Each structure stands twice: as C-alpha cells, then as structure tokens.
Amino acid sequence: MSNLFLEFIFAFLGTFGFAIIFNVPLRQMPVASLVGGLGWVTYHVAVDLGTTVPIACFLGACMVGLTSDIASRIRKEAATIFVIPGVLPLVPGAGTYYTMLAIVEGNLDKAAATGVQTLAMAGSIALGLLVIGTVIQILRSATANIRKKTA
Amino acid sequence: MIDKKQKSILLLAVRAGELLMKNGAETYRVEDTIERICKACKVPYVEVFATQTGIFVTIDSGREDSDVFTYVRRISGGNSTDLKKVSEINKFSREFTTSDMSIEEGSRRLEEIHGIKPLSIPLQLAGAAMISAFFCLLFEGGLIDALCAVLIGAISYAISLLLAKHALNYFMKGFICSAIACILSLLVCAPFHGLQYHSMLIGVLMIYVPGGAITLCIRDFLAGHMVSGLAKMAEVFIIAISLATGAGIVLSIWNSLGGVI
C-alpha cells in the first residue's frame, strides 16, 4: 500500500516535469500531474491484480482519457492539455530501451519478445484512449439528443 | 474580387490555425477554430483542410456572382509542444466568436499569444531533471541512481535546447541527446559498483519521448484525420528509432572496448 502511494508520488512528480517542459498553463499543472499519477496507479494496480501488461496499459490509458475529459470540463480547457503529459508515464520507454539493448547484445530472440511486448503496450494505450474518446462522443451526442427532445 | 475585409478575416483565421498546429493542437481543433472564426465574421461558406504541413482554406461569400477564394499556408519548421499557447488561442477563439471583437484587435491578440515566452531555461532544466529522476525511480532505480539521473537529465536537456536553437533536425537531435545521455550514465556508473545505469538511462530518455505526437496521432485517427494521423505516427517512430540508435551505438562501442553492459 505504501509502495503504491510512493509510486503515485513518483508518477505525479514525473508528470509535473513534463507539464513544465510542455509549458502547461500554471493553474492546470497540478491537475495534469494528477492525471499522470492516477493513470500510472491504475496500471500498477491492474498488474498487481494479475492482468497482463498490455491490458494494464489499456486500463491506465482509459483512466488517463477519463480523468482528462472530466478535468477539461471542470477547468474549461482543451482535454489535450491534460492528456499529453498524463499519458507519458504509461508510454513504454523501458520496453523500447530493453528491446534496443537486446539487439545490441545480439540476442534477437529476446529482442523480438520484448519488442512485441512493447508494441502491444503502445497499441493498448492507443486503444484505451480511442475507446474512452468514442464513449465520450457517444455520450455527448446522446445527451445533445435528449436535450433537443426535451426543449 | 476578394474584398479587404474578407482577406483580413482569412488571414486572422489562418494565423490562429497555424499557431495551433505549430504548438501541438489536434487537427480537429485547428479546422474547427478556423471555421468558427470565419463563421463569426459572417462568411457563409467555409471549407478547411488542415494537415501537419499545411492549411488550406476556401471561402465564398455566397452570392450568385461571387468568386471562391482559397488560401494555402505552408507550415514549415519543426513544431514544438507549448500547451499554454494552445490554451490561450482556445480561449481567444471562444471570446472572438461570442463577442464583437474587431479583426484588428483579434490579430493583435494573436500576435501577443505568439509572443508568449516558454518558461525560463533553469525552470525547464529543473523539469527535465524531475522527469529523469522520478522515472528512474519508477523503473527500479535507487536513490543514488535518481540523483545521478538529475544531473544527466539536466545536462542532456540543456544540450537539446542548444541544438534546437540551431535548428538541427529532430532525428539528429534525438540521436545526439540520447548518445550523450548514454555516455554520461556509462561514465558515472563505470567506477562504482551497484549503480543501475539502465534505470538512469530510461529515466533520462523519457524526456525525449514524443508524448505530444503519440497523443495527437491517436486523437487525429479518432476524428478521421488520416493524413495527419499517419504523419504523426511516422514522427513517433522516427523519434523512437533516433533515441534507440543513439544509445545503441554508444552501448555497442562501449561493449567492443571491453566495458560491461
């Protein structure tokens, strides 16, 4: 539990660094960092519960998409301002690195295995954001329809 | 003939779109903003096609005898991610379309937004140091590794800022920064036992992960902007390859010189 809290703090502060170099408006920086921290914690909890890594990435990305959309409504900002820094902790930087390392070591079997894993992680992040984006679009048009009917 | 007012509307709208595209907004937002600005100035027919490298706008005043006007703006130079500008232009376009702001006032505001400076360099270096330290910790690094990552991250980000100033292309930028980060972390770790240069290097390389391009690529595909989506996907892959080759070449040289990886 304390481990999870520590991971949240690390991911939060790491995302804060991205918020600085991407020049996120000052007032939105903590929110963007929160999105990043929550995404990473979701990923971590999913891995702890025994899902495969790509599925955990998918769930983490869903969390990032969802919290960014909520934040964009509350703060009246574009959702991208939260998604761009927020999704970065999930991006498989380590996977890409170990794939490259295996190629340098001449261990092509290992390179293929980690490479496929990395691509699957990247793909599931994309899928997570896509699914959440689509759900939000559907909800938006549904509520617009209801409003039109009641008006 | 296009009249003067229409031309200034067109210039204002395209300028807003260009600034959005250059600072990391989705293609959808660029097209939507241009269309809204034109519509707010009572141009009845607007068609926008925006891609990563150019914006095409056509307007028509809708009269029987009127001509159709098309404006092409080539977007050259690299694009960076400056989310503050995206946010400000977003606010501007909302304000412009709901109030009766004049076009001159509008273009003045846009140039003001264009002139917003990024955060000061020491702050940016601190940001880069934070990224490398905390991602080093997330990827199984220890406390001392993280402290080394702070230093390496700040140095390599300073070099990347310097390279960006001299307009080096983004492949070489990624390659050089990644190679320098790799050399530094190998040198730091060589004399000591028990330091994790893998974690250090992963932390530092996270700085250069193209987060903007990844997110925008997905959002563009979702909105049906296939051309921009593909362009951004290519950008993501090229940057990933540049980072991997930079570190990879240094590691193989180190290995062949007898160092342990």
mmCIF file of C-alpha atoms in Angstrom:
data_model
loop_
_atom_site.group_PDB
_atom_site.id
_atom_site.type_symbol
_atom_site.label_atom_id
_atom_site.label_comp_id
_atom_site.label_asym_id
_atom_site.label_seq_id
_atom_site.Cartn_x
_atom_site.Cartn_y
_atom_site.Cartn_z
ATOM 1 C CA MET A 1 0.000 0.000 0.000
ATOM 2 C CA SER A 2 2.735 2.444 0.980
ATOM 3 C CA ASN A 3 4.555 1.210 -2.100
ATOM 4 C CA LEU A 4 1.591 2.186 -4.265
ATOM 5 C CA PHE A 5 1.439 5.593 -2.648
ATOM 6 C CA LEU A 6 5.138 6.107 -3.328
ATOM 7 C CA GLU A 7 4.637 5.104 -6.978
ATOM 8 C CA PHE A 8 1.817 7.612 -7.231
ATOM 9 C CA ILE A 9 4.063 10.363 -5.878
ATOM 10 C CA PHE A 10 6.844 9.465 -8.335
ATOM 11 C CA ALA A 11 4.474 9.386 -11.306
ATOM 12 C CA PHE A 12 2.830 12.624 -10.151
ATOM 13 C CA LEU A 13 6.160 14.460 -9.921
ATOM 14 C CA GLY A 14 7.454 12.923 -13.159
ATOM 15 C CA THR A 15 4.354 14.163 -14.981
ATOM 16 C CA PHE A 16 4.845 17.530 -13.314
ATOM 17 C CA GLY A 17 8.240 17.686 -15.024
ATOM 18 C CA PHE A 18 6.551 17.082 -18.375
ATOM 19 C CA ALA A 19 3.982 19.754 -17.565
ATOM 20 C CA ILE A 20 6.887 22.173 -17.075
ATOM 21 C CA ILE A 21 8.683 21.418 -20.322
ATOM 22 C CA PHE A 22 5.421 21.387 -22.311
ATOM 23 C CA ASN A 23 4.531 24.757 -20.737
ATOM 24 C CA VAL A 24 1.136 23.683 -19.425
ATOM 25 C CA PRO A 25 -0.661 26.759 -18.002
ATOM 26 C CA LEU A 26 0.440 27.146 -14.384
ATOM 27 C CA ARG A 27 -3.009 26.630 -12.854
ATOM 28 C CA GLN A 28 -3.511 23.345 -14.728
ATOM 29 C CA MET A 29 -0.121 21.835 -13.861
ATOM 30 C CA PRO A 30 -1.243 20.019 -10.678
ATOM 31 C CA VAL A 31 -4.309 18.669 -12.484
ATOM 32 C CA ALA A 32 -2.218 17.344 -15.378
ATOM 33 C CA SER A 33 0.153 15.720 -12.872
ATOM 34 C CA LEU A 34 -2.794 14.153 -11.053
ATOM 35 C CA VAL A 35 -3.962 12.644 -14.353
ATOM 36 C CA GLY A 36 -0.500 11.150 -14.894
ATOM 37 C CA GLY A 37 -0.319 9.807 -11.343
ATOM 38 C CA LEU A 38 -3.769 8.212 -11.490
ATOM 39 C CA GLY A 39 -3.021 6.611 -14.866
ATOM 40 C CA TRP A 40 0.156 5.030 -13.520
ATOM 41 C CA VAL A 41 -1.507 3.812 -10.307
ATOM 42 C CA THR A 42 -4.301 2.206 -12.336
ATOM 43 C CA TYR A 43 -1.694 0.448 -14.451
ATOM 44 C CA HIS A 44 0.135 -0.721 -11.348
ATOM 45 C CA VAL A 45 -2.949 -1.968 -9.522
ATOM 46 C CA ALA A 46 -4.001 -3.879 -12.644
ATOM 47 C CA VAL A 47 -0.570 -5.554 -12.869
ATOM 48 C CA ASP A 48 -0.753 -6.430 -9.155
ATOM 49 C CA LEU A 49 -4.185 -7.972 -9.660
ATOM 50 C CA GLY A 50 -2.608 -10.289 -12.217
ATOM 51 C CA THR A 51 -3.659 -8.886 -15.592
ATOM 52 C CA THR A 52 -1.151 -8.973 -18.446
ATOM 53 C CA VAL A 53 0.923 -5.832 -19.021
ATOM 54 C CA PRO A 54 -0.877 -4.690 -22.214
ATOM 55 C CA ILE A 55 -4.280 -4.958 -20.514
ATOM 56 C CA ALA A 56 -2.931 -2.942 -17.597
ATOM 57 C CA CYS A 57 -1.719 -0.296 -20.077
ATOM 58 C CA PHE A 58 -5.162 -0.278 -21.646
ATOM 59 C CA LEU A 59 -6.817 0.321 -18.275
ATOM 60 C CA GLY A 60 -4.264 3.008 -17.380
ATOM 61 C CA ALA A 61 -4.902 4.799 -20.677
ATOM 62 C CA CYS A 62 -8.667 4.596 -20.075
ATOM 63 C CA MET A 63 -8.092 6.249 -16.708
ATOM 64 C CA VAL A 64 -5.995 8.993 -18.329
ATOM 65 C CA GLY A 65 -8.631 9.623 -21.004
ATOM 66 C CA LEU A 66 -11.485 9.691 -18.496
ATOM 67 C CA THR A 67 -9.822 11.945 -15.911
ATOM 68 C CA SER A 68 -8.595 14.324 -18.637
ATOM 69 C CA ASP A 69 -12.088 14.690 -20.001
ATOM 70 C CA ILE A 70 -13.526 15.341 -16.556
ATOM 71 C CA ALA A 71 -10.739 17.850 -15.845
ATOM 72 C CA SER A 72 -11.309 19.586 -19.187
ATOM 73 C CA ARG A 73 -14.969 20.089 -18.316
ATOM 74 C CA ILE A 74 -14.303 21.377 -14.811
ATOM 75 C CA ARG A 75 -11.404 23.626 -15.834
ATOM 76 C CA LYS A 76 -12.885 24.631 -19.218
ATOM 77 C CA GLU A 77 -9.689 23.778 -21.076
ATOM 78 C CA ALA A 78 -8.851 21.568 -24.042
ATOM 79 C CA ALA A 79 -8.536 17.935 -22.958
ATOM 80 C CA THR A 80 -5.207 17.586 -24.809
ATOM 81 C CA ILE A 81 -3.573 19.824 -22.212
ATOM 82 C CA PHE A 82 -4.092 17.032 -19.677
ATOM 83 C CA VAL A 83 -3.734 14.005 -21.961
ATOM 84 C CA ILE A 84 -0.340 14.906 -23.460
ATOM 85 C CA PRO A 85 1.613 14.980 -20.169
ATOM 86 C CA GLY A 86 -0.709 12.486 -18.474
ATOM 87 C CA VAL A 87 -0.208 9.607 -20.863
ATOM 88 C CA LEU A 88 3.593 9.792 -20.754
ATOM 89 C CA PRO A 89 4.231 7.620 -17.667
ATOM 90 C CA LEU A 90 2.462 4.758 -19.447
ATOM 91 C CA VAL A 91 4.475 5.055 -22.659
ATOM 92 C CA PRO A 92 6.757 2.009 -22.781
ATOM 93 C CA GLY A 93 10.094 3.806 -22.621
ATOM 94 C CA ALA A 94 11.643 0.950 -20.682
ATOM 95 C CA GLY A 95 10.352 -1.637 -23.157
ATOM 96 C CA THR A 96 11.841 0.255 -26.091
ATOM 97 C CA TYR A 97 15.137 0.533 -24.222
ATOM 98 C CA TYR A 98 15.354 -3.173 -23.367
ATOM 99 C CA THR A 99 14.482 -4.093 -26.961
ATOM 100 C CA MET A 100 17.344 -1.934 -28.164
ATOM 101 C CA LEU A 101 19.629 -3.417 -25.506
ATOM 102 C CA ALA A 102 18.807 -6.953 -26.623
ATOM 103 C CA ILE A 103 19.620 -6.018 -30.237
ATOM 104 C CA VAL A 104 22.965 -4.559 -29.132
ATOM 105 C CA GLU A 105 23.700 -7.745 -27.196
ATOM 106 C CA GLY A 106 22.905 -9.735 -30.331
ATOM 107 C CA ASN A 107 20.130 -11.603 -28.562
ATOM 108 C CA LEU A 108 17.496 -11.429 -31.282
ATOM 109 C CA ASP A 109 15.056 -13.822 -29.620
ATOM 110 C CA LYS A 110 14.883 -11.608 -26.577
ATOM 111 C CA ALA A 111 14.674 -8.520 -28.811
ATOM 112 C CA ALA A 112 11.698 -9.975 -30.655
ATOM 113 C CA ALA A 113 9.942 -10.898 -27.407
ATOM 114 C CA THR A 114 10.405 -7.516 -25.707
ATOM 115 C CA GLY A 115 9.747 -5.701 -28.991
ATOM 116 C CA VAL A 116 6.392 -7.389 -29.466
ATOM 117 C CA GLN A 117 5.518 -6.714 -25.833
ATOM 118 C CA THR A 118 6.430 -3.026 -26.290
ATOM 119 C CA LEU A 119 4.346 -2.716 -29.446
ATOM 120 C CA ALA A 120 1.424 -4.374 -27.694
ATOM 121 C CA MET A 121 1.740 -1.885 -24.837
ATOM 122 C CA ALA A 122 1.821 1.076 -27.228
ATOM 123 C CA GLY A 123 -1.145 -0.346 -29.116
ATOM 124 C CA SER A 124 -3.190 -0.842 -25.993
ATOM 125 C CA ILE A 125 -2.510 2.715 -24.831
ATOM 126 C CA ALA A 126 -3.839 3.911 -28.177
ATOM 127 C CA LEU A 127 -6.813 1.595 -27.844
ATOM 128 C CA GLY A 128 -7.584 2.829 -24.332
ATOM 129 C CA LEU A 129 -7.628 6.464 -25.428
ATOM 130 C CA LEU A 130 -9.682 5.543 -28.514
ATOM 131 C CA VAL A 131 -12.290 3.628 -26.529
ATOM 132 C CA ILE A 132 -12.710 6.403 -23.984
ATOM 133 C CA GLY A 133 -12.823 9.026 -26.761
ATOM 134 C CA THR A 134 -15.543 7.105 -28.558
ATOM 135 C CA VAL A 135 -17.593 6.553 -25.404
ATOM 136 C CA ILE A 136 -17.413 10.270 -24.636
ATOM 137 C CA GLN A 137 -18.509 11.129 -28.179
ATOM 138 C CA ILE A 138 -21.479 8.790 -27.914
ATOM 139 C CA LEU A 139 -22.462 10.198 -24.521
ATOM 140 C CA ARG A 140 -22.161 13.736 -25.847
ATOM 141 C CA SER A 141 -24.394 13.133 -28.858
ATOM 142 C CA ALA A 142 -26.859 11.174 -26.700
ATOM 143 C CA THR A 143 -27.195 13.992 -24.173
ATOM 144 C CA ALA A 144 -27.493 16.523 -27.022
ATOM 145 C CA ASN A 145 -30.356 14.457 -28.481
ATOM 146 C CA ILE A 146 -32.138 14.254 -25.150
ATOM 147 C CA ARG A 147 -31.787 17.995 -24.672
ATOM 148 C CA LYS A 148 -33.200 18.622 -28.137
ATOM 149 C CA LYS A 149 -36.212 16.424 -27.428
ATOM 150 C CA THR A 150 -36.985 17.949 -24.072
ATOM 151 C CA ALA A 151 -36.522 21.500 -25.337
ATOM 152 C CA MET B 1 -12.553 40.185 -56.328
ATOM 153 C CA ILE B 2 -11.976 39.379 -52.705
ATOM 154 C CA ASP B 3 -12.617 42.439 -50.605
ATOM 155 C CA LYS B 4 -10.334 43.769 -47.950
ATOM 156 C CA LYS B 5 -12.446 42.614 -45.034
ATOM 157 C CA GLN B 6 -12.665 39.050 -46.274
ATOM 158 C CA LYS B 7 -8.941 38.953 -46.753
ATOM 159 C CA SER B 8 -8.235 40.119 -43.216
ATOM 160 C CA ILE B 9 -10.712 37.566 -41.819
ATOM 161 C CA LEU B 10 -8.973 34.861 -43.799
ATOM 162 C CA LEU B 11 -5.536 35.971 -42.606
ATOM 163 C CA LEU B 12 -6.670 36.069 -38.980
ATOM 164 C CA ALA B 13 -8.285 32.633 -39.119
ATOM 165 C CA VAL B 14 -5.324 31.020 -40.876
ATOM 166 C CA ARG B 15 -2.884 32.601 -38.442
ATOM 167 C CA ALA B 16 -4.834 31.186 -35.495
ATOM 168 C CA GLY B 17 -4.838 27.771 -37.164
ATOM 169 C CA GLU B 18 -1.141 27.931 -37.908
ATOM 170 C CA LEU B 19 -0.251 28.811 -34.327
ATOM 171 C CA LEU B 20 -2.444 25.988 -33.011
ATOM 172 C CA MET B 21 -0.883 23.452 -35.366
ATOM 173 C CA LYS B 22 2.657 24.510 -34.536
ATOM 174 C CA ASN B 23 2.141 24.288 -30.784
ATOM 175 C CA GLY B 24 0.590 20.871 -30.542
ATOM 176 C CA ALA B 25 -3.176 21.021 -31.055
ATOM 177 C CA GLU B 26 -5.212 18.310 -32.740
ATOM 178 C CA THR B 27 -6.061 18.729 -36.428
ATOM 179 C CA TYR B 28 -9.723 18.727 -35.483
ATOM 180 C CA ARG B 29 -9.200 21.756 -33.243
ATOM 181 C CA VAL B 30 -7.323 23.623 -35.972
ATOM 182 C CA GLU B 31 -10.066 23.097 -38.545
ATOM 183 C CA ASP B 32 -12.812 23.867 -36.067
ATOM 184 C CA THR B 33 -11.165 27.104 -34.891
ATOM 185 C CA ILE B 34 -10.662 28.399 -38.442
ATOM 186 C CA GLU B 35 -14.232 27.587 -39.367
ATOM 187 C CA ARG B 36 -15.655 29.224 -36.248
ATOM 188 C CA ILE B 37 -13.653 32.424 -36.729
ATOM 189 C CA CYS B 38 -14.793 32.715 -40.349
ATOM 190 C CA LYS B 39 -18.404 31.955 -39.466
ATOM 191 C CA ALA B 40 -18.312 34.536 -36.666
ATOM 192 C CA CYS B 41 -17.346 37.147 -39.274
ATOM 193 C CA LYS B 42 -20.395 36.130 -41.321
ATOM 194 C CA VAL B 43 -18.612 34.289 -44.091
ATOM 195 C CA PRO B 44 -21.364 31.898 -45.205
ATOM 196 C CA TYR B 45 -19.264 29.229 -46.858
ATOM 197 C CA VAL B 46 -16.002 27.949 -45.329
ATOM 198 C CA GLU B 47 -14.127 24.770 -46.098
ATOM 199 C CA VAL B 48 -10.937 23.930 -44.229
ATOM 200 C CA PHE B 49 -8.423 21.174 -44.785
ATOM 201 C CA ALA B 50 -5.557 21.141 -42.313
ATOM 202 C CA THR B 51 -2.605 18.809 -42.165
ATOM 203 C CA GLN B 52 0.615 18.770 -40.204
ATOM 204 C CA THR B 53 2.453 20.600 -43.002
ATOM 205 C CA GLY B 54 -0.127 22.936 -44.466
ATOM 206 C CA ILE B 55 -3.539 24.546 -44.072
ATOM 207 C CA PHE B 56 -5.951 25.091 -46.960
ATOM 208 C CA VAL B 57 -8.956 27.347 -46.504
ATOM 209 C CA THR B 58 -11.612 28.212 -49.046
ATOM 210 C CA ILE B 59 -14.195 30.903 -48.508
ATOM 211 C CA ASP B 60 -17.076 32.117 -50.600
ATOM 212 C CA SER B 61 -19.379 34.999 -49.824
ATOM 213 C CA GLY B 62 -22.291 33.012 -51.205
ATOM 214 C CA ARG B 63 -23.587 35.496 -53.768
ATOM 215 C CA GLU B 64 -24.522 34.229 -57.215
ATOM 216 C CA ASP B 65 -21.714 36.145 -58.935
ATOM 217 C CA SER B 66 -19.074 35.787 -56.198
ATOM 218 C CA ASP B 67 -15.774 34.051 -56.653
ATOM 219 C CA VAL B 68 -14.372 31.299 -54.491
ATOM 220 C CA PHE B 69 -11.148 32.174 -52.670
ATOM 221 C CA THR B 70 -8.585 29.716 -51.468
ATOM 222 C CA TYR B 71 -5.704 30.402 -49.172
ATOM 223 C CA VAL B 72 -2.828 27.992 -48.668
ATOM 224 C CA ARG B 73 -0.498 28.362 -45.716
ATOM 225 C CA ARG B 74 2.535 26.129 -45.665
ATOM 226 C CA ILE B 75 3.587 25.219 -42.135
ATOM 227 C CA SER B 76 7.311 24.773 -42.139
ATOM 228 C CA GLY B 77 9.834 24.323 -39.430
ATOM 229 C CA GLY B 78 9.537 21.864 -36.626
ATOM 230 C CA ASN B 79 6.630 22.025 -34.278
ATOM 231 C CA SER B 80 7.060 22.070 -30.560
ATOM 232 C CA THR B 81 4.573 21.423 -27.812
ATOM 233 C CA ASP B 82 3.572 24.597 -25.999
ATOM 234 C CA LEU B 83 0.264 23.867 -24.351
ATOM 235 C CA LYS B 84 -0.071 27.336 -22.880
ATOM 236 C CA LYS B 85 -0.384 28.811 -26.367
ATOM 237 C CA VAL B 86 -2.943 26.170 -27.325
ATOM 238 C CA SER B 87 -4.956 27.026 -24.249
ATOM 239 C CA GLU B 88 -4.731 30.779 -24.879
ATOM 240 C CA ILE B 89 -5.746 30.510 -28.549
ATOM 241 C CA ASN B 90 -8.630 28.308 -27.476
ATOM 242 C CA LYS B 91 -9.804 30.995 -25.082
ATOM 243 C CA PHE B 92 -9.236 33.661 -27.732
ATOM 244 C CA SER B 93 -11.344 31.863 -30.317
ATOM 245 C CA ARG B 94 -14.172 31.398 -27.815
ATOM 246 C CA GLU B 95 -14.027 35.085 -26.968
ATOM 247 C CA PHE B 96 -13.741 36.204 -30.586
ATOM 248 C CA THR B 97 -16.769 34.222 -31.711
ATOM 249 C CA THR B 98 -19.011 35.263 -28.831
ATOM 250 C CA SER B 99 -18.119 38.958 -28.585
ATOM 251 C CA ASP B 100 -17.900 41.635 -31.265
ATOM 252 C CA MET B 101 -14.122 41.936 -31.158
ATOM 253 C CA SER B 102 -12.747 43.688 -34.233
ATOM 254 C CA ILE B 103 -10.465 41.879 -36.641
ATOM 255 C CA GLU B 104 -7.547 44.246 -35.927
ATOM 256 C CA GLU B 105 -7.949 43.664 -32.205
ATOM 257 C CA GLY B 106 -8.094 39.933 -32.927
ATOM 258 C CA SER B 107 -4.840 39.856 -34.868
ATOM 259 C CA ARG B 108 -3.161 41.965 -32.199
ATOM 260 C CA ARG B 109 -4.238 39.442 -29.556
ATOM 261 C CA LEU B 110 -2.976 36.550 -31.665
ATOM 262 C CA GLU B 111 0.460 38.110 -32.053
ATOM 263 C CA GLU B 112 0.511 38.680 -28.301
ATOM 264 C CA ILE B 113 -0.157 34.976 -27.769
ATOM 265 C CA HIS B 114 2.507 34.124 -30.330
ATOM 266 C CA GLY B 115 4.983 36.175 -28.290
ATOM 267 C CA ILE B 116 4.380 34.258 -25.044
ATOM 268 C CA LYS B 117 7.785 33.056 -23.903
ATOM 269 C CA PRO B 118 8.290 29.497 -22.714
ATOM 270 C CA LEU B 119 9.289 29.061 -19.087
ATOM 271 C CA SER B 120 12.789 30.222 -18.209
ATOM 272 C CA ILE B 121 15.623 27.855 -19.049
ATOM 273 C CA PRO B 122 16.551 26.990 -15.428
ATOM 274 C CA LEU B 123 12.929 26.020 -14.793
ATOM 275 C CA GLN B 124 12.861 23.868 -17.911
ATOM 276 C CA LEU B 125 16.080 22.181 -16.829
ATOM 277 C CA ALA B 126 14.507 21.553 -13.434
ATOM 278 C CA GLY B 127 11.541 19.995 -15.230
ATOM 279 C CA ALA B 128 13.826 17.726 -17.248
ATOM 280 C CA ALA B 129 15.711 16.787 -14.081
ATOM 281 C CA MET B 130 12.423 15.922 -12.362
ATOM 282 C CA ILE B 131 11.366 13.718 -15.261
ATOM 283 C CA SER B 132 14.615 11.783 -15.311
ATOM 284 C CA ALA B 133 14.819 11.378 -11.530
ATOM 285 C CA PHE B 134 11.266 10.185 -10.950
ATOM 286 C CA PHE B 135 11.103 7.911 -13.956
ATOM 287 C CA CYS B 136 14.432 6.452 -12.864
ATOM 288 C CA LEU B 137 12.796 5.685 -9.507
ATOM 289 C CA LEU B 138 9.697 4.242 -11.202
ATOM 290 C CA PHE B 139 11.847 1.905 -13.292
ATOM 291 C CA GLU B 140 13.599 0.241 -10.386
ATOM 292 C CA GLY B 141 16.367 2.739 -9.825
ATOM 293 C CA GLY B 142 17.686 3.512 -6.370
ATOM 294 C CA LEU B 143 18.024 6.861 -4.681
ATOM 295 C CA ILE B 144 21.637 7.423 -5.790
ATOM 296 C CA ASP B 145 20.728 6.467 -9.367
ATOM 297 C CA ALA B 146 17.989 9.077 -9.278
ATOM 298 C CA LEU B 147 20.421 11.729 -8.061
ATOM 299 C CA CYS B 148 22.787 10.909 -10.938
ATOM 300 C CA ALA B 149 19.813 10.997 -13.322
ATOM 301 C CA VAL B 150 19.022 14.540 -12.170
ATOM 302 C CA LEU B 151 22.427 15.695 -13.315
ATOM 303 C CA ILE B 152 22.496 13.716 -16.563
ATOM 304 C CA GLY B 153 18.940 14.720 -17.426
ATOM 305 C CA ALA B 154 19.663 18.414 -16.916
ATOM 306 C CA ILE B 155 22.893 18.287 -18.960
ATOM 307 C CA SER B 156 21.395 16.385 -21.859
ATOM 308 C CA TYR B 157 18.284 18.584 -21.922
ATOM 309 C CA ALA B 158 20.484 21.694 -21.947
ATOM 310 C CA ILE B 159 22.253 20.257 -24.981
ATOM 311 C CA SER B 160 18.944 19.534 -26.676
ATOM 312 C CA LEU B 161 17.831 23.154 -26.109
ATOM 313 C CA LEU B 162 21.098 24.321 -27.621
ATOM 314 C CA LEU B 163 20.653 22.041 -30.635
ATOM 315 C CA ALA B 164 17.048 23.192 -31.100
ATOM 316 C CA LYS B 165 18.277 26.786 -31.166
ATOM 317 C CA HIS B 166 20.498 25.940 -34.117
ATOM 318 C CA ALA B 167 17.522 24.345 -35.868
ATOM 319 C CA LEU B 168 19.003 20.886 -36.074
ATOM 320 C CA ASN B 169 16.546 18.348 -37.479
ATOM 321 C CA TYR B 170 14.713 16.278 -34.925
ATOM 322 C CA PHE B 171 16.278 12.956 -35.852
ATOM 323 C CA MET B 172 19.798 14.189 -35.165
ATOM 324 C CA LYS B 173 18.629 15.960 -32.037
ATOM 325 C CA GLY B 174 17.205 12.760 -30.574
ATOM 326 C CA PHE B 175 20.255 10.804 -31.685
ATOM 327 C CA ILE B 176 22.819 13.174 -30.170
ATOM 328 C CA CYS B 177 20.934 13.712 -26.898
ATOM 329 C CA SER B 178 20.396 10.011 -26.424
ATOM 330 C CA ALA B 179 24.065 9.251 -27.197
ATOM 331 C CA ILE B 180 25.274 11.897 -24.743
ATOM 332 C CA ALA B 181 22.926 10.656 -22.020
ATOM 333 C CA CYS B 182 24.233 7.143 -22.614
ATOM 334 C CA ILE B 183 27.910 8.172 -22.468
ATOM 335 C CA LEU B 184 27.348 10.156 -19.280
ATOM 336 C CA SER B 185 25.493 7.393 -17.485
ATOM 337 C CA LEU B 186 28.092 4.794 -18.511
ATOM 338 C CA LEU B 187 30.887 7.051 -17.241
ATOM 339 C CA VAL B 188 29.101 7.710 -13.953
ATOM 340 C CA CYS B 189 28.468 4.034 -13.379
ATOM 341 C CA ALA B 190 31.817 2.651 -14.526
ATOM 342 C CA PRO B 191 33.872 3.353 -11.381
ATOM 343 C CA PHE B 192 31.144 2.307 -8.923
ATOM 344 C CA HIS B 193 29.526 -0.996 -8.252
ATOM 345 C CA GLY B 194 25.833 -1.380 -7.775
ATOM 346 C CA LEU B 195 24.647 1.621 -9.747
ATOM 347 C CA GLN B 196 21.810 0.920 -12.182
ATOM 348 C CA TYR B 197 22.632 2.710 -15.397
ATOM 349 C CA HIS B 198 19.682 1.050 -17.154
ATOM 350 C CA SER B 199 17.211 2.838 -14.874
ATOM 351 C CA MET B 200 19.193 6.053 -15.119
ATOM 352 C CA LEU B 201 19.186 5.960 -18.902
ATOM 353 C CA ILE B 202 15.495 5.052 -19.159
ATOM 354 C CA GLY B 203 14.678 7.979 -16.891
ATOM 355 C CA VAL B 204 16.702 10.411 -18.993
ATOM 356 C CA LEU B 205 15.363 9.064 -22.294
ATOM 357 C CA MET B 206 11.781 9.589 -21.066
ATOM 358 C CA ILE B 207 12.393 13.339 -21.513
ATOM 359 C CA TYR B 208 12.539 12.877 -25.278
ATOM 360 C CA VAL B 209 9.575 10.525 -25.641
ATOM 361 C CA PRO B 210 7.275 12.273 -28.135
ATOM 362 C CA GLY B 211 4.224 12.479 -25.891
ATOM 363 C CA GLY B 212 2.540 15.155 -27.965
ATOM 364 C CA ALA B 213 2.879 13.264 -31.213
ATOM 365 C CA ILE B 214 1.623 9.993 -29.651
ATOM 366 C CA THR B 215 -1.496 11.576 -28.179
ATOM 367 C CA LEU B 216 -2.276 13.698 -31.234
ATOM 368 C CA CYS B 217 -1.770 10.742 -33.563
ATOM 369 C CA ILE B 218 -4.460 8.785 -31.712
ATOM 370 C CA ARG B 219 -6.841 11.712 -31.450
ATOM 371 C CA ASP B 220 -6.425 12.547 -35.149
ATOM 372 C CA PHE B 221 -7.234 8.989 -36.166
ATOM 373 C CA LEU B 222 -10.268 9.067 -33.902
ATOM 374 C CA ALA B 223 -11.512 12.258 -35.574
ATOM 375 C CA GLY B 224 -10.947 10.768 -39.049
ATOM 376 C CA HIS B 225 -7.907 12.873 -39.950
ATOM 377 C CA MET B 226 -5.990 10.022 -41.505
ATOM 378 C CA VAL B 227 -3.279 12.078 -43.232
ATOM 379 C CA SER B 228 -2.264 13.924 -40.057
ATOM 380 C CA GLY B 229 -2.572 10.752 -38.015
ATOM 381 C CA LEU B 230 -0.192 8.884 -40.310
ATOM 382 C CA ALA B 231 2.257 11.802 -40.361
ATOM 383 C CA LYS B 232 2.350 11.892 -36.562
ATOM 384 C CA MET B 233 2.699 8.132 -36.340
ATOM 385 C CA ALA B 234 5.731 8.350 -38.621
ATOM 386 C CA GLU B 235 7.139 11.097 -36.387
ATOM 387 C CA VAL B 236 6.721 8.907 -33.299
ATOM 388 C CA PHE B 237 8.543 6.006 -34.938
ATOM 389 C CA ILE B 238 11.367 8.152 -36.274
ATOM 390 C CA ILE B 239 11.969 9.725 -32.856
ATOM 391 C CA ALA B 240 11.868 6.310 -31.169
ATOM 392 C CA ILE B 241 14.411 4.995 -33.688
ATOM 393 C CA SER B 242 16.656 8.041 -33.247
ATOM 394 C CA LEU B 243 16.711 7.557 -29.459
ATOM 395 C CA ALA B 244 17.334 3.823 -29.741
ATOM 396 C CA THR B 245 20.165 4.156 -32.271
ATOM 397 C CA GLY B 246 21.818 6.950 -30.284
ATOM 398 C CA ALA B 247 22.019 4.893 -27.116
ATOM 399 C CA GLY B 248 22.530 1.650 -29.050
ATOM 400 C CA ILE B 249 25.617 2.798 -30.928
ATOM 401 C CA VAL B 250 27.258 4.106 -27.754
ATOM 402 C CA LEU B 251 26.488 0.865 -25.945
ATOM 403 C CA SER B 252 27.951 -1.291 -28.720
ATOM 404 C CA ILE B 253 31.123 0.806 -28.890
ATOM 405 C CA TRP B 254 31.417 0.580 -25.088
ATOM 406 C CA ASN B 255 30.917 -3.150 -25.335
ATOM 407 C CA SER B 256 33.547 -3.632 -28.007
ATOM 408 C CA LEU B 257 36.004 -1.509 -25.990
ATOM 409 C CA GLY B 258 35.637 -4.072 -23.230
ATOM 410 C CA GLY B 259 33.092 -2.366 -20.995
ATOM 411 C CA VAL B 260 30.326 -4.402 -19.454
ATOM 412 C CA ILE B 261 26.722 -3.700 -20.428
#
